[in-house]
Short mmCIF file of C-alpha atoms in Angstrom, two decimals:
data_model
loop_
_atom_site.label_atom_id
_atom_site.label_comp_id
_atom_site.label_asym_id
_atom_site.label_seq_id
_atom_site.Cartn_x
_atom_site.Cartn_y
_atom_site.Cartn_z
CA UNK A 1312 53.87 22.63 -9.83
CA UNK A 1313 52.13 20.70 -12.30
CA UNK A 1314 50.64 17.47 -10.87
CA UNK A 1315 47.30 15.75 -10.17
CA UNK A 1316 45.33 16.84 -7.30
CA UNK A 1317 46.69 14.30 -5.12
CA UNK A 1318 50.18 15.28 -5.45
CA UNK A 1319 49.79 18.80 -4.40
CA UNK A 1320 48.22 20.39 -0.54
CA UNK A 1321 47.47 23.89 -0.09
CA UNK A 1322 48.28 25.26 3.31
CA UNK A 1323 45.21 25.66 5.31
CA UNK A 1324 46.13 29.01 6.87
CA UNK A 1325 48.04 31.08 4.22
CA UNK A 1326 46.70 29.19 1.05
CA UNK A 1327 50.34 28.10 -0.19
CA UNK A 1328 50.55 25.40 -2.65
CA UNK A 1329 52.78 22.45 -2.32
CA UNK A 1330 53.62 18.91 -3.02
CA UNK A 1331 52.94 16.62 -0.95
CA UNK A 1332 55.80 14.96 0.93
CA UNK A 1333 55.57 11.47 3.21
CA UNK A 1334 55.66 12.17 7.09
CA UNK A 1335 57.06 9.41 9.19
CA UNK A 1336 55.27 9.09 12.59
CA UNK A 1337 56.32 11.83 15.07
CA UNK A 1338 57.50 14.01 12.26
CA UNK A 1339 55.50 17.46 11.47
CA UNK A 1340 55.10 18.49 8.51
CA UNK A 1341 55.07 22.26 8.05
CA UNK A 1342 54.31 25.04 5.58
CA UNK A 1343 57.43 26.92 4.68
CA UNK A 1344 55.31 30.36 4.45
CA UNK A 1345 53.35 30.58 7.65
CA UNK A 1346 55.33 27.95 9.51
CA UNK A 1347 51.09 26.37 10.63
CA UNK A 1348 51.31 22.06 10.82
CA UNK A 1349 49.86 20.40 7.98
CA UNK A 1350 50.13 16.94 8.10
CA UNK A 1351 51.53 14.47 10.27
CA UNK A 1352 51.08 10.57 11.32
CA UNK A 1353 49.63 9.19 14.52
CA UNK A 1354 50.66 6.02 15.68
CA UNK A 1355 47.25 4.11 16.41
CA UNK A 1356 45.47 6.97 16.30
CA UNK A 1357 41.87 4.81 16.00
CA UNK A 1358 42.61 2.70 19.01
CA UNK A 1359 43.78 5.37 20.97
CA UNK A 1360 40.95 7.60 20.48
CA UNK A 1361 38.47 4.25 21.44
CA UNK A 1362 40.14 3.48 24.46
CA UNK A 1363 40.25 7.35 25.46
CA UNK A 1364 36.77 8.32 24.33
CA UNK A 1365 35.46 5.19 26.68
CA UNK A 1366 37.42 6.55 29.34
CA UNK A 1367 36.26 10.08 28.90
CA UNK A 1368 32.61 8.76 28.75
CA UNK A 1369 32.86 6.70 32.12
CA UNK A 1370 34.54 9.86 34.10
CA UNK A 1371 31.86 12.05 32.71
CA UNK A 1372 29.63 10.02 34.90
CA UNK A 1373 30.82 10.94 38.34
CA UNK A 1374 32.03 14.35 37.33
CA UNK A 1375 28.59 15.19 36.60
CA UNK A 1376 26.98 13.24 39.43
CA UNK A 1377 28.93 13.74 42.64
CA UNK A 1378 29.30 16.76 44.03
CA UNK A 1379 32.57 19.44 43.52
CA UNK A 1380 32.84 21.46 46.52
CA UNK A 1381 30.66 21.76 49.75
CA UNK A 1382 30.56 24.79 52.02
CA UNK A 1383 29.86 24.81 55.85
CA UNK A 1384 28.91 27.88 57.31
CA UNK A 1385 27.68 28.09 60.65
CA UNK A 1386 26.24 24.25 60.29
CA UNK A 1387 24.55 24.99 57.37
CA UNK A 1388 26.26 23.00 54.67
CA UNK A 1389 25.43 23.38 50.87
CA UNK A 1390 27.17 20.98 47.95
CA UNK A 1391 27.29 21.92 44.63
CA UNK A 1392 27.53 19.61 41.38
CA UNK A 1393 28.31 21.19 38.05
CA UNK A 1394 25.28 21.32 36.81
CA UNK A 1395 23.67 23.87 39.59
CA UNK A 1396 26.13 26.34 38.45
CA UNK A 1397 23.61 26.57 35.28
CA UNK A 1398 20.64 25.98 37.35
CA UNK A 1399 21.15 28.77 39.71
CA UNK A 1400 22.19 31.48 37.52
CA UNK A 1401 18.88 30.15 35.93
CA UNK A 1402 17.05 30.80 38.42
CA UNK A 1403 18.90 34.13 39.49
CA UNK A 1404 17.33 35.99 36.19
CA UNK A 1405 20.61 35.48 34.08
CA UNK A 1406 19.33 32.86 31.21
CA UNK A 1407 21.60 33.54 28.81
CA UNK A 1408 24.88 33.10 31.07
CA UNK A 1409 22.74 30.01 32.49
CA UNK A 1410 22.58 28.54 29.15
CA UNK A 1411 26.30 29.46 28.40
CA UNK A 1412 27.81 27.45 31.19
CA UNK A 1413 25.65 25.00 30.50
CA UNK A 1414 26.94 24.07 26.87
CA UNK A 1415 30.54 24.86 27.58
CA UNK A 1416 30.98 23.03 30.38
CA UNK A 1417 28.17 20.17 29.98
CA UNK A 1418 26.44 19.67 26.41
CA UNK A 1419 29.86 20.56 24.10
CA UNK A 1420 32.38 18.19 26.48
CA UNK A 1421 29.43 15.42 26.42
CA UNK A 1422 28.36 15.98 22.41
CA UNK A 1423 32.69 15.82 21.74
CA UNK A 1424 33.17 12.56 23.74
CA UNK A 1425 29.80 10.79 22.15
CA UNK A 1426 31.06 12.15 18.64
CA UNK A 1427 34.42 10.63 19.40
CA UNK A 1428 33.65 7.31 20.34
CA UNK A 1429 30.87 6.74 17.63
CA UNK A 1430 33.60 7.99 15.28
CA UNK A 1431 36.44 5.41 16.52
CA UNK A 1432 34.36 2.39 17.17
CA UNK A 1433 32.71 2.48 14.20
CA UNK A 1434 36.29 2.59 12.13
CA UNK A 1435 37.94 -0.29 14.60
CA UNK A 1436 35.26 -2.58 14.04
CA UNK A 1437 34.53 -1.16 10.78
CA UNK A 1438 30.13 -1.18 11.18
CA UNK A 1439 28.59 1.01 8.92
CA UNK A 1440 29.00 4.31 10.00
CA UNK A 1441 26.32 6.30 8.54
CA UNK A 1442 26.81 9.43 10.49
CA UNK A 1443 30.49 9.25 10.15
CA UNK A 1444 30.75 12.38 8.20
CA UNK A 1445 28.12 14.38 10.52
CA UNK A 1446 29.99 13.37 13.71
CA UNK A 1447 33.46 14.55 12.10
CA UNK A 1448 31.69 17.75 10.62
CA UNK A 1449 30.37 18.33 14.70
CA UNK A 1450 33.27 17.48 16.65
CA UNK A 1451 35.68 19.59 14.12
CA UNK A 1452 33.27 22.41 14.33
CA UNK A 1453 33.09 22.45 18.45
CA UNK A 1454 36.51 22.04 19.13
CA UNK A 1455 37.76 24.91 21.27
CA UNK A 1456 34.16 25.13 22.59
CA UNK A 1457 34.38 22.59 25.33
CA UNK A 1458 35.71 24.62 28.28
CA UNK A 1459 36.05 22.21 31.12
CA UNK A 1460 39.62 23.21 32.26
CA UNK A 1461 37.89 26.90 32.24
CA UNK A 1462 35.66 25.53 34.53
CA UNK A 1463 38.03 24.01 36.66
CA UNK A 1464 40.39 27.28 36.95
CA UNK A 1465 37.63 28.63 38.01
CA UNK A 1466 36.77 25.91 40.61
CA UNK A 1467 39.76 26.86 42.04
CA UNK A 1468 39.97 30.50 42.26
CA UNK A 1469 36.25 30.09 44.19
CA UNK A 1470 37.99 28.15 46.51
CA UNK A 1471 40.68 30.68 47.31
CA UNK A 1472 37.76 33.12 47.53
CA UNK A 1473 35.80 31.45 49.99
CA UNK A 1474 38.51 29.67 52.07
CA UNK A 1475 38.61 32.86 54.42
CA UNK A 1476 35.13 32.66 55.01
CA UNK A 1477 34.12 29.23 55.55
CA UNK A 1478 34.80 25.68 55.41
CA UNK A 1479 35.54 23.74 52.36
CA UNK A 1480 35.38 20.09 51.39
CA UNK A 1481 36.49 18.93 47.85
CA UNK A 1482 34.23 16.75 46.88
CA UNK A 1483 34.67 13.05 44.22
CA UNK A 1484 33.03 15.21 41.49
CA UNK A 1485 36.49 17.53 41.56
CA UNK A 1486 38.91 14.73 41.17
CA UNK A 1487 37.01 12.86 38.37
CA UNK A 1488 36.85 16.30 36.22
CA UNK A 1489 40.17 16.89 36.81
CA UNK A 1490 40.79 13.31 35.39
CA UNK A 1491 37.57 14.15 32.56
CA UNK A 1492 39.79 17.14 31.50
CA UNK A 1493 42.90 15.20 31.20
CA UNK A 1494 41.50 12.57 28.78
CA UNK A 1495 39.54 15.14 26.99
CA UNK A 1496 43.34 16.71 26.65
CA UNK A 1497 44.88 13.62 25.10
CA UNK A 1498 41.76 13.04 22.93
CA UNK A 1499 42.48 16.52 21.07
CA UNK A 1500 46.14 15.72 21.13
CA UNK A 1501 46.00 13.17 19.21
CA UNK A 1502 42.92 13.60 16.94
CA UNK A 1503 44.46 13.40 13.58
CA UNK A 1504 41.48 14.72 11.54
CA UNK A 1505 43.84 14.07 7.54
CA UNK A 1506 44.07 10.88 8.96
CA UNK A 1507 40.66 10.36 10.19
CA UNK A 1508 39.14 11.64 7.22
CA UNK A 1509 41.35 9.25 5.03
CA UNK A 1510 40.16 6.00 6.98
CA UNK A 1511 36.38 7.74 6.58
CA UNK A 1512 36.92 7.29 3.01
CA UNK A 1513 38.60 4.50 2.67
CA UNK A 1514 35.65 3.33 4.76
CA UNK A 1515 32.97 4.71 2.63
CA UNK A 1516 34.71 3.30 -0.51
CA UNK A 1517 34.85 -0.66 0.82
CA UNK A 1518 31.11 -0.35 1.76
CA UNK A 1519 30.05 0.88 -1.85
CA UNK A 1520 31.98 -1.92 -3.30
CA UNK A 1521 30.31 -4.73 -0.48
CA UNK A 1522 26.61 -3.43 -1.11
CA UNK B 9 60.23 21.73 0.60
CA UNK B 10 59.98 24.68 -1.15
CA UNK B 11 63.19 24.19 -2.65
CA UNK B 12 61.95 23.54 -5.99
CA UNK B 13 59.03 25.78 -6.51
CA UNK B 14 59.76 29.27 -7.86
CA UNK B 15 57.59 31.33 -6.48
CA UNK B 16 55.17 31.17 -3.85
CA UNK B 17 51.81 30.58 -5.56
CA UNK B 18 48.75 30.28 -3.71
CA UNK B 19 46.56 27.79 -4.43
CA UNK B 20 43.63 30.11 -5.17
CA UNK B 21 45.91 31.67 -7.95
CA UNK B 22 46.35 27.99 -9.57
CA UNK B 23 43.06 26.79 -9.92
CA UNK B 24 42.56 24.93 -6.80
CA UNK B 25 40.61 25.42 -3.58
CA UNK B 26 41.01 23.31 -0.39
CA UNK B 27 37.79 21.57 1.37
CA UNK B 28 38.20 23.39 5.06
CA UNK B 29 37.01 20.73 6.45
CA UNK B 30 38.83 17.55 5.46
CA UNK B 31 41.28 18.99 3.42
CA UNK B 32 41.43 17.52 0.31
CA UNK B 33 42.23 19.72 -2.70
CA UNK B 34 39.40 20.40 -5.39
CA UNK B 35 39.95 22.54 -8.39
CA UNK B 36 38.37 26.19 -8.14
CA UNK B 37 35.15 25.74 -10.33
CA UNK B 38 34.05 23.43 -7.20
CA UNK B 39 33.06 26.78 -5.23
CA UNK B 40 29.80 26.62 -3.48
CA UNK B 41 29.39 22.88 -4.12
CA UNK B 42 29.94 19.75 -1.60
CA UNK B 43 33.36 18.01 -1.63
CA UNK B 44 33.32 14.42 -2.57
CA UNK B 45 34.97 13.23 0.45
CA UNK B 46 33.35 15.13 3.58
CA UNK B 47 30.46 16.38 2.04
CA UNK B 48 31.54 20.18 3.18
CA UNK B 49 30.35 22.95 1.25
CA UNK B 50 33.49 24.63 -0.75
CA UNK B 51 34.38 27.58 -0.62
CA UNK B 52 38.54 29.24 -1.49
CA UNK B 53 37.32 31.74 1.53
CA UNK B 54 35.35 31.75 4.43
CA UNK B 55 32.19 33.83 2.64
CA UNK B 56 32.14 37.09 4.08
CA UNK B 57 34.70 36.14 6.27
CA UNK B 58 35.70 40.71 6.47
CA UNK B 59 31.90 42.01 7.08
CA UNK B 60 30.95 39.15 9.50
CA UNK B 61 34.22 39.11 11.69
CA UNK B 62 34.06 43.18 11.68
CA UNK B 63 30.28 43.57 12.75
CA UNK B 64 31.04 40.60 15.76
CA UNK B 65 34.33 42.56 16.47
CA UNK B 66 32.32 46.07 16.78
CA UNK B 67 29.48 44.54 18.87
CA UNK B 68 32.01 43.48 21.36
CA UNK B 69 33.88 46.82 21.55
CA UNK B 70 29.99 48.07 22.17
CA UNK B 71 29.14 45.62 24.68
CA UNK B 72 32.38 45.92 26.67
CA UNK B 73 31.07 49.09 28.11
CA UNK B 74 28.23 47.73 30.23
CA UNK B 75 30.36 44.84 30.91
CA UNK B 76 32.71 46.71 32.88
CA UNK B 77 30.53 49.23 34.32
CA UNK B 78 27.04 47.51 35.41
CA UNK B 79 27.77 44.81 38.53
CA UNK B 80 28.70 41.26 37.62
CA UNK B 81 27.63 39.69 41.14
CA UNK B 82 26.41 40.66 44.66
CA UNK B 83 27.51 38.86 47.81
CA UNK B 84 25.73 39.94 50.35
CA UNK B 85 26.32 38.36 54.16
CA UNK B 86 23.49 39.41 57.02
CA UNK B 87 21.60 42.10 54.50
CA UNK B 88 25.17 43.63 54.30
CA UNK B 89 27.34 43.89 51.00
CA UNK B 90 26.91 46.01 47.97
CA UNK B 91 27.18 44.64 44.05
CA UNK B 92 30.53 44.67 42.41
CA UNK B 93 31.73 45.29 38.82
CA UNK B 94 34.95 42.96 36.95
CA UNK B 95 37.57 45.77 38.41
CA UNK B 96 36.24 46.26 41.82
CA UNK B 97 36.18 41.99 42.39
CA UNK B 98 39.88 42.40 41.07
CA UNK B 99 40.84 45.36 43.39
CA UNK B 100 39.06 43.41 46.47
CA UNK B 101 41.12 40.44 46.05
CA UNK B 102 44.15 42.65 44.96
CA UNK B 103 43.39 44.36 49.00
CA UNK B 104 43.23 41.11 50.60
CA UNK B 105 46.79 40.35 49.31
CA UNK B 106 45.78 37.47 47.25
CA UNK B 107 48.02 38.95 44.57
CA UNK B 108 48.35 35.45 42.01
CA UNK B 109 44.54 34.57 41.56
CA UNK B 110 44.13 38.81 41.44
CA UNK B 111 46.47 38.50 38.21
CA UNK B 112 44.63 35.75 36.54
CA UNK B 113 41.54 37.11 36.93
CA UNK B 114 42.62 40.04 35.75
CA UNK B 115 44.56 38.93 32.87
CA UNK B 116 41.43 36.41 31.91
CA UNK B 117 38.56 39.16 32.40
CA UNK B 118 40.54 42.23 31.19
CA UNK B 119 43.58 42.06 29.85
CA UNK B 120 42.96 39.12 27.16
CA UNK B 121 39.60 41.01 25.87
CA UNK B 122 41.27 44.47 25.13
CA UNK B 123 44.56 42.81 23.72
CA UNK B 124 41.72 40.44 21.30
CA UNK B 125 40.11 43.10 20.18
CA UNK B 126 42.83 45.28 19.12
CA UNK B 127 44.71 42.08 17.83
CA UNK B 128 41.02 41.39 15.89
CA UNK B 129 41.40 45.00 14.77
CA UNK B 130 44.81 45.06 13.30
CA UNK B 131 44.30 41.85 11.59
CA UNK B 132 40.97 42.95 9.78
CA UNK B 133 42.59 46.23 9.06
CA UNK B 134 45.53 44.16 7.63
CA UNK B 135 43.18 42.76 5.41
CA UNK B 136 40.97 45.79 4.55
CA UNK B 137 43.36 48.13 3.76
CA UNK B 138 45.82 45.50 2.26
CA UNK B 139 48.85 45.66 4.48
CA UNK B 140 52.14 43.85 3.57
CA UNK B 141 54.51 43.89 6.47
CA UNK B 142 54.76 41.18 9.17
CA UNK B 143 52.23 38.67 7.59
CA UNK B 144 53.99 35.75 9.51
CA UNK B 145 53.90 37.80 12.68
CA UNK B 146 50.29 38.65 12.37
CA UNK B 147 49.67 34.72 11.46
CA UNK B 148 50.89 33.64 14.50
CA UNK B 149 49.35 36.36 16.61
CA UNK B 150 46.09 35.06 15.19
CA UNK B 151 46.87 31.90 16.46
CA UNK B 152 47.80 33.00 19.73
CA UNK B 153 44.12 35.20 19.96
CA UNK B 154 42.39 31.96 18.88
CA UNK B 155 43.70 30.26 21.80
CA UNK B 156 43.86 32.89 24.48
CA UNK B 157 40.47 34.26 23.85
CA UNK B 158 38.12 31.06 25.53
CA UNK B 159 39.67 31.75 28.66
CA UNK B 160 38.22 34.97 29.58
CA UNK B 161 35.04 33.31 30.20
CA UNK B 162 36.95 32.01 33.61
CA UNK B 163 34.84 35.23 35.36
CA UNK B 164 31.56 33.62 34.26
CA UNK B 165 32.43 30.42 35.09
CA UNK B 166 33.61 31.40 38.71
CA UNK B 167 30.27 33.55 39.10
CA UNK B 168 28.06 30.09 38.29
CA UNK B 169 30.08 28.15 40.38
CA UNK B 170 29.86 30.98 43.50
CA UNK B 171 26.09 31.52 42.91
CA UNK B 172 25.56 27.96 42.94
CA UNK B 173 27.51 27.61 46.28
CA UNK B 174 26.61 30.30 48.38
CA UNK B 175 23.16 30.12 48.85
CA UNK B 176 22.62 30.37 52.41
CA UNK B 177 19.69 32.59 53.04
CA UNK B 178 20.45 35.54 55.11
CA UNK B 179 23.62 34.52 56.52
CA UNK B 180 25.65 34.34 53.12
CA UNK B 181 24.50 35.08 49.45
CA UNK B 182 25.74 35.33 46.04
CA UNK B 183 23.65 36.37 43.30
CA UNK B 184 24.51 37.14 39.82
CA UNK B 185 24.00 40.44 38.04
CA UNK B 186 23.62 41.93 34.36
CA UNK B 187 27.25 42.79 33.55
CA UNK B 188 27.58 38.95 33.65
CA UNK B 189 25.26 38.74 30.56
CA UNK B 190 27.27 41.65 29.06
CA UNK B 191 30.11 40.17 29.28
CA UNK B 192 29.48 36.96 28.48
CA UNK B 193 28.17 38.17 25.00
CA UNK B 194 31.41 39.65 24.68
CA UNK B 195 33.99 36.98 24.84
CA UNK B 196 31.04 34.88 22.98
CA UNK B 197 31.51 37.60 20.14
CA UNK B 198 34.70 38.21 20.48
CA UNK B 199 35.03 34.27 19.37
CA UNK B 200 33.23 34.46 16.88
CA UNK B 201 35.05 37.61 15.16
CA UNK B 202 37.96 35.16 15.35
CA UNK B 203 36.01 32.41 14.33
CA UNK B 204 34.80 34.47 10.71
CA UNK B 205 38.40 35.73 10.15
CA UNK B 206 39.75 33.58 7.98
CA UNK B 207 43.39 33.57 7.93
CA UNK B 208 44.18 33.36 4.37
CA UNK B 209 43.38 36.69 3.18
CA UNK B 210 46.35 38.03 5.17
CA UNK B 211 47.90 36.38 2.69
CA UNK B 212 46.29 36.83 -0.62
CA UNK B 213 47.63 40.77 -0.32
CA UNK B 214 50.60 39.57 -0.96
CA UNK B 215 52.28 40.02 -4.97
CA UNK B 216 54.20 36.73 -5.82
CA UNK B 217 56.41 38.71 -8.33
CA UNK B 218 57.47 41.14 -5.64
CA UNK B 219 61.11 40.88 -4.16
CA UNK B 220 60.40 41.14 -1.01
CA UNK B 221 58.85 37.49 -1.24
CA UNK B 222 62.40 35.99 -2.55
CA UNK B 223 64.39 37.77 -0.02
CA UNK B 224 61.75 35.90 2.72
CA UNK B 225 62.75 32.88 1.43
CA UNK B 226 65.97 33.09 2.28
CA UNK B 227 66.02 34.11 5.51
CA UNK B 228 64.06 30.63 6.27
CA UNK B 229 66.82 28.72 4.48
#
């Protein structure tokens, strides 16, 4: 174990220290103590995150804007986008679980996705990126924060509730979260942060030499 | 991999530290500056990882009193209807034989708190009172608690969405109550014990000269 800093990787949940070993794309590599994933290689792993982190950033639009489920009771009809379920609990007297919902299921998801595609674009068309770091320090930091598919689980169990007592329609805003929380899915899947944080600096390094 | 080292060594015990953040390896008289690559403060463990993950993990064992017995919501349909707590929502549905979505809510408002806090509990007391058995176990049990724990906040969620919903003056009306603060606060602490644990002191109890750590080896080989 005697080798340059570069050589050697410590396990970043049980400390171990190794040497480093080339991983082929689709292949894991994994600490022999604690069995957590170290390393591995993404195929494209820029490119995908652009096209995904556009994707996410148009869907966010109508899952935000069109309504999720309306209720008719006795003709009275009332439609609900996601962004009442903060309002109301607002304006019920419950602030605090008012401002919950509304940074787990708006502000994180929305903060992630923006992170995300300032992050790829700037690599793919390699601009200048000052926030680079920042927006990789954010979006590493809020990961597991972002609680859409919470959310929708609970979309759905609300609909159970209510389906004895009145009428419900699904509304545009349900299928285009569903579709928000499967690119948001993919986008975690295959954020490779070693690899992201290699380009970074690789990036960092060609602009000190340019300027 | 292993094949070749000795021992297990960790990397605190050879000089290094590793940025948690991009993970690039620094040696140990980095602590408490920025690494060169990511700009992350260093540190070989979370700083007061033990105190700050036990006071978060004792404030939710506090709070999860009121959360359970003050009323999450009210519905209340033609001045009728009477406020309910987590377990009375979950024995109404359980009544109206909608058995499945009783379970999850169950498992996401009860069940997954009490099993994270005495999964938080046994891990911290791992560490405290420097435990060696089932290190591996209790690693992965971490990770599973990391996971789990976000989804008990499905309650909260289905509160907002209900409140938001059923606003129909006097014929139909939902309207949130203070348990729902309650227990908000305690999956929100109950994350963040999990989020000031950090997982590598499990393993720093651990004595690299002791036999039990060559017999390990073996059984992965």
């Amino acid at each position: 174990m005697h080798g340059t800093p570069e050589q050697l990787i410590a396990c970043h949940e049980c400390d171990l220290l190794l040497e480093r070993v080339a991983s082929q794309p689709g292949e894991d590599v994994i600490c022999p103590r604690c069995h957590a994933r170290l390393y591995y290689t993404t195929n494209n792993c820029i490119e995908r995150l652009l096209a995904l982190s556009v994707a996410g950033l148009i869907l966010f639009i109508p899952a935000n804007l069109f309504p999720i489920l309306s209720l008719q009771v006795f003709g009275q009809s009332q439609s609900e986008i996601i962004l009442q379920s903060a309002m109301s609990l607002y304006e019920g007297g419950l602030p605090l679980v008012a401002l919950l919902i509304l940074l787990f299921a708006v502000v994180v998801p929305l903060f992630q996705l923006i992170a995300l595609f300032y992050i790829s674009f700037t690599l793919h068309y390699r601009w200048q990126g000052r926030l680079l770091r920042q927006a990789m320090h954010s979006y590493q930091h809020l990961r597991g924060w972002g609680m859409l598919e919470i959310f929708l689980l609970g979309v759905l169990i609300s609909i159970i509730k209510l389906k004895d007592i009145a009428d419900l329609d699904i509304g545009l805003g349900l299928y285009s979260l569903g579709a928000l929380i499967l690119v948001i899915t993919l986008n975690s899947i295959f954020f490779n942060p070693h690899q992201i944080w290699h380009e970074i600096h690789q990036h960092r390094q060609q602009d000190n030499t340019d300027g | 991999m292993a094949d070749h080292l000795p021992q297990y060594h960790s990397a605190r015990e050879r000089g290094y530290l590793l940025c948690t953040d991009c993970e690039k390896l620094h040696s140990i008289s980095q602590e408490g500056a920025h690494c060169d690559r990511c700009g992350a403060r260093l540190h070989s463990r979370i700083p007061n990882s033990l105190s700050l993950s036990w006071a978060s993990l004792l404030a939710a064992v506090l709070l999860f009193l009121p959360a359970n017995l003050l009323p999450i919501m009210t519905f209340k349909s033609f001045g009728q209807g009477e406020p309910n707590t987590i377990l009375g929502g979950i024995l109404h549905l359980l009544e109206q034989d909608m058995l499945l979505i009783g379970l999850v809510v169950l498992i996401a408002s009860i069940v997954v708190p009490v099993l994270k806090i005495i999964a938080m509990t046994i891990l911290l007391c791992t560490v405290q009172f420097r435990l060696q058995t089932n290190l591996r176990q209790k690693t992965i049990m971490f990770r599973i608690v990391e996971w789990i724990g976000r989804w008990s906040m499905l309650d909260i969620f289905v509160i907002g969405i209900l409140v938001a919903l059923v606003q129909l003056g006097n014929i139909a009306h939902i309207e949130g109550n203070d348990g729902a603060t309650a227990f908000a606060v305690v999956v929100l602490l109950t994350m963040f014990s999990a989020l000031s644990f950090d997982t590598r002191l499990i393993w720093d109890n651990r004595k690299p000269d002791l036999p039990s750590g060559v017999s390990d080896k073996k059984d992965e080989q």
